[in-house]
Amino acid sequence: MKQNLMLTVSSLITIVLTLFHLADDIARGFEPGGVDTYTGLLIAAVWVYGALVLAERRSGHVIMLLGSLLGAGIPLIHMTGAGLAGGRIAGSDGRLFFIWTLLALGVTALFSFILSARGLWSLWRQPRQPG
């Protein structure tokens, strides 16, 4: 499988898992789900644009690199303090889905980060083509 295709697929999976996580946070009351949520939707929309429209370009790789870095930070934030299953999540229904989503998000985000960094490295080593 081509590296750019793997990067696009892993970025899209990471985006879906990020949106699942955001929806789960809103449903559990961790996030208010108000107008501020639109910021996350705008970030996801730019990330999707980078993954689908700009996948072969440096700008697309930069967008996917930054998005995957943000995605990898979500499980890290939840691991601080009480940990993944501590605090308010410990006695709630659906904690397995919550934790699985965080772990899968971490894996796909880190994989996307590695692929986008490798892709950027190879694109910067090539001379720029005019046009």
PDB file of C-alpha atoms in Angstrom:
ATOM      1  CA  MET A   1       0.000   0.000   0.000  1.00  0.00           C
ATOM      2  CA  LYS A   2       1.348   3.419  -0.920  1.00  0.00           C
ATOM      3  CA  GLN A   3       2.538   5.544   1.977  1.00  0.00           C
ATOM      4  CA  ASN A   4       0.265   8.478   1.018  1.00  0.00           C
ATOM      5  CA  LEU A   5      -2.755   6.175   0.914  1.00  0.00           C
ATOM      6  CA  MET A   6      -1.858   4.747   4.323  1.00  0.00           C
ATOM      7  CA  LEU A   7      -1.468   8.281   5.659  1.00  0.00           C
ATOM      8  CA  THR A   8      -4.832   9.359   4.268  1.00  0.00           C
ATOM      9  CA  VAL A   9      -6.623   6.306   5.671  1.00  0.00           C
ATOM     10  CA  SER A  10      -4.970   6.542   9.089  1.00  0.00           C
ATOM     11  CA  SER A  11      -5.709  10.280   9.261  1.00  0.00           C
ATOM     12  CA  LEU A  12      -9.359   9.707   8.424  1.00  0.00           C
ATOM     13  CA  ILE A  13      -9.630   6.954  11.047  1.00  0.00           C
ATOM     14  CA  THR A  14      -8.005   9.284  13.582  1.00  0.00           C
ATOM     15  CA  ILE A  15     -10.483  12.028  12.689  1.00  0.00           C
ATOM     16  CA  VAL A  16     -13.440   9.658  13.131  1.00  0.00           C
ATOM     17  CA  LEU A  17     -12.106   8.470  16.499  1.00  0.00           C
ATOM     18  CA  THR A  18     -11.515  12.074  17.582  1.00  0.00           C
ATOM     19  CA  LEU A  19     -15.103  12.970  16.703  1.00  0.00           C
ATOM     20  CA  PHE A  20     -16.383   9.865  18.541  1.00  0.00           C
ATOM     21  CA  HIS A  21     -14.401  10.986  21.547  1.00  0.00           C
ATOM     22  CA  LEU A  22     -15.729  14.545  21.331  1.00  0.00           C
ATOM     23  CA  ALA A  23     -19.293  13.257  21.068  1.00  0.00           C
ATOM     24  CA  ASP A  24     -18.727  10.941  24.038  1.00  0.00           C
ATOM     25  CA  ASP A  25     -17.299  13.818  26.098  1.00  0.00           C
ATOM     26  CA  ILE A  26     -20.364  15.929  25.285  1.00  0.00           C
ATOM     27  CA  ALA A  27     -22.774  13.061  26.066  1.00  0.00           C
ATOM     28  CA  ARG A  28     -21.084  12.469  29.446  1.00  0.00           C
ATOM     29  CA  GLY A  29     -21.126  16.165  30.307  1.00  0.00           C
ATOM     30  CA  PHE A  30     -17.334  16.575  30.269  1.00  0.00           C
ATOM     31  CA  GLU A  31     -17.722  19.176  27.504  1.00  0.00           C
ATOM     32  CA  PRO A  32     -20.636  21.602  27.315  1.00  0.00           C
ATOM     33  CA  GLY A  33     -21.413  20.970  23.644  1.00  0.00           C
ATOM     34  CA  GLY A  34     -22.162  24.620  22.987  1.00  0.00           C
ATOM     35  CA  VAL A  35     -20.974  26.970  20.272  1.00  0.00           C
ATOM     36  CA  ASP A  36     -17.368  26.402  21.405  1.00  0.00           C
ATOM     37  CA  THR A  37     -17.633  22.880  20.000  1.00  0.00           C
ATOM     38  CA  TYR A  38     -17.671  24.435  16.535  1.00  0.00           C
ATOM     39  CA  THR A  39     -13.955  25.166  16.906  1.00  0.00           C
ATOM     40  CA  GLY A  40     -13.322  21.420  17.046  1.00  0.00           C
ATOM     41  CA  LEU A  41     -15.508  20.927  13.991  1.00  0.00           C
ATOM     42  CA  LEU A  42     -13.540  23.551  12.058  1.00  0.00           C
ATOM     43  CA  ILE A  43     -10.279  21.864  13.010  1.00  0.00           C
ATOM     44  CA  ALA A  44     -11.692  18.509  11.887  1.00  0.00           C
ATOM     45  CA  ALA A  45     -12.885  20.031   8.598  1.00  0.00           C
ATOM     46  CA  VAL A  46      -9.428  21.461   7.843  1.00  0.00           C
ATOM     47  CA  TRP A  47      -7.903  18.111   8.798  1.00  0.00           C
ATOM     48  CA  VAL A  48     -10.258  16.255   6.427  1.00  0.00           C
ATOM     49  CA  TYR A  49      -9.419  18.764   3.667  1.00  0.00           C
ATOM     50  CA  GLY A  50      -5.714  18.179   4.241  1.00  0.00           C
ATOM     51  CA  ALA A  51      -6.172  14.407   4.203  1.00  0.00           C
ATOM     52  CA  LEU A  52      -8.366  14.231   1.107  1.00  0.00           C
ATOM     53  CA  VAL A  53      -7.650  17.256  -1.081  1.00  0.00           C
ATOM     54  CA  LEU A  54      -4.055  18.110  -0.174  1.00  0.00           C
ATOM     55  CA  ALA A  55      -2.794  14.573   0.488  1.00  0.00           C
ATOM     56  CA  GLU A  56       0.007  14.728  -2.097  1.00  0.00           C
ATOM     57  CA  ARG A  57       1.203  18.221  -1.133  1.00  0.00           C
ATOM     58  CA  ARG A  58       3.438  19.539   1.600  1.00  0.00           C
ATOM     59  CA  SER A  59       0.603  21.602   3.035  1.00  0.00           C
ATOM     60  CA  GLY A  60      -1.530  18.467   3.370  1.00  0.00           C
ATOM     61  CA  HIS A  61       1.266  16.671   5.176  1.00  0.00           C
ATOM     62  CA  VAL A  62       1.712  19.621   7.542  1.00  0.00           C
ATOM     63  CA  ILE A  63      -2.033  19.687   8.284  1.00  0.00           C
ATOM     64  CA  MET A  64      -2.072  15.931   8.916  1.00  0.00           C
ATOM     65  CA  LEU A  65       1.076  16.190  11.056  1.00  0.00           C
ATOM     66  CA  LEU A  66      -0.474  18.891  13.254  1.00  0.00           C
ATOM     67  CA  GLY A  67      -3.833  17.092  13.408  1.00  0.00           C
ATOM     68  CA  SER A  68      -2.251  13.811  14.394  1.00  0.00           C
ATOM     69  CA  LEU A  69      -0.200  15.605  17.052  1.00  0.00           C
ATOM     70  CA  LEU A  70      -3.424  17.049  18.479  1.00  0.00           C
ATOM     71  CA  GLY A  71      -5.076  13.620  18.279  1.00  0.00           C
ATOM     72  CA  ALA A  72      -2.162  11.984  20.094  1.00  0.00           C
ATOM     73  CA  GLY A  73      -2.495  14.566  22.853  1.00  0.00           C
ATOM     74  CA  ILE A  74      -6.087  13.621  23.692  1.00  0.00           C
ATOM     75  CA  PRO A  75      -5.261  10.264  25.373  1.00  0.00           C
ATOM     76  CA  LEU A  76      -2.268  11.899  27.061  1.00  0.00           C
ATOM     77  CA  ILE A  77      -4.520  14.550  28.605  1.00  0.00           C
ATOM     78  CA  HIS A  78      -6.916  11.869  29.843  1.00  0.00           C
ATOM     79  CA  MET A  79      -4.064   9.808  31.321  1.00  0.00           C
ATOM     80  CA  THR A  80      -3.023  12.621  33.633  1.00  0.00           C
ATOM     81  CA  GLY A  81      -4.644  12.881  37.019  1.00  0.00           C
ATOM     82  CA  ALA A  82      -6.989   9.976  37.738  1.00  0.00           C
ATOM     83  CA  GLY A  83      -5.955   8.101  34.597  1.00  0.00           C
ATOM     84  CA  LEU A  84      -8.050   6.668  31.778  1.00  0.00           C
ATOM     85  CA  ALA A  85     -10.582   4.857  33.958  1.00  0.00           C
ATOM     86  CA  GLY A  86     -10.461   7.021  37.051  1.00  0.00           C
ATOM     87  CA  GLY A  87     -12.526   9.952  38.187  1.00  0.00           C
ATOM     88  CA  ARG A  88     -16.011  10.426  36.758  1.00  0.00           C
ATOM     89  CA  ILE A  89     -15.558   7.710  34.106  1.00  0.00           C
ATOM     90  CA  ALA A  90     -14.921   4.905  36.643  1.00  0.00           C
ATOM     91  CA  GLY A  91     -18.535   4.123  37.535  1.00  0.00           C
ATOM     92  CA  SER A  92     -20.240   5.216  34.325  1.00  0.00           C
ATOM     93  CA  ASP A  93     -21.788   3.101  31.606  1.00  0.00           C
ATOM     94  CA  GLY A  94     -19.845   2.797  28.395  1.00  0.00           C
ATOM     95  CA  ARG A  95     -16.426   3.196  29.982  1.00  0.00           C
ATOM     96  CA  LEU A  96     -15.037   0.367  27.837  1.00  0.00           C
ATOM     97  CA  PHE A  97     -15.980   2.243  24.658  1.00  0.00           C
ATOM     98  CA  PHE A  98     -14.552   5.460  26.096  1.00  0.00           C
ATOM     99  CA  ILE A  99     -11.222   3.842  26.981  1.00  0.00           C
ATOM    100  CA  TRP A 100     -11.022   1.796  23.768  1.00  0.00           C
ATOM    101  CA  THR A 101     -11.641   4.928  21.710  1.00  0.00           C
ATOM    102  CA  LEU A 102      -8.864   6.762  23.533  1.00  0.00           C
ATOM    103  CA  LEU A 103      -6.394   3.909  23.053  1.00  0.00           C
ATOM    104  CA  ALA A 104      -7.285   3.435  19.372  1.00  0.00           C
ATOM    105  CA  LEU A 105      -7.088   7.200  18.878  1.00  0.00           C
ATOM    106  CA  GLY A 106      -3.611   7.252  20.400  1.00  0.00           C
ATOM    107  CA  VAL A 107      -2.395   4.434  18.160  1.00  0.00           C
ATOM    108  CA  THR A 108      -3.796   5.833  14.906  1.00  0.00           C
ATOM    109  CA  ALA A 109      -2.700   9.382  15.738  1.00  0.00           C
ATOM    110  CA  LEU A 110       0.872   8.304  16.454  1.00  0.00           C
ATOM    111  CA  PHE A 111       0.919   6.175  13.299  1.00  0.00           C
ATOM    112  CA  SER A 112      -0.381   9.137  11.270  1.00  0.00           C
ATOM    113  CA  PHE A 113       2.221  11.390  12.870  1.00  0.00           C
ATOM    114  CA  ILE A 114       5.036   9.047  11.865  1.00  0.00           C
ATOM    115  CA  LEU A 115       3.725   8.674   8.301  1.00  0.00           C
ATOM    116  CA  SER A 116       3.197  12.412   7.856  1.00  0.00           C
ATOM    117  CA  ALA A 117       6.670  13.191   9.218  1.00  0.00           C
ATOM    118  CA  ARG A 118       8.200  10.642   6.829  1.00  0.00           C
ATOM    119  CA  GLY A 119       6.151  12.035   3.964  1.00  0.00           C
ATOM    120  CA  LEU A 120       7.184  15.595   4.744  1.00  0.00           C
ATOM    121  CA  TRP A 121      10.812  14.543   4.954  1.00  0.00           C
ATOM    122  CA  SER A 122      10.673  12.878   1.542  1.00  0.00           C
ATOM    123  CA  LEU A 123       8.785  15.829  -0.002  1.00  0.00           C
ATOM    124  CA  TRP A 124      11.310  18.362   1.330  1.00  0.00           C
ATOM    125  CA  ARG A 125      14.193  16.322  -0.037  1.00  0.00           C
ATOM    126  CA  GLN A 126      12.692  16.505  -3.528  1.00  0.00           C
ATOM    127  CA  PRO A 127      13.161  19.700  -5.508  1.00  0.00           C
ATOM    128  CA  ARG A 128      10.011  21.795  -5.911  1.00  0.00           C
ATOM    129  CA  GLN A 129       8.368  21.563  -9.289  1.00  0.00           C
ATOM    130  CA  PRO A 130       7.121  24.804 -10.842  1.00  0.00           C
ATOM    131  CA  GLY A 131       3.403  25.247 -11.375  1.00  0.00           C
TER     132      GLY A 131
END
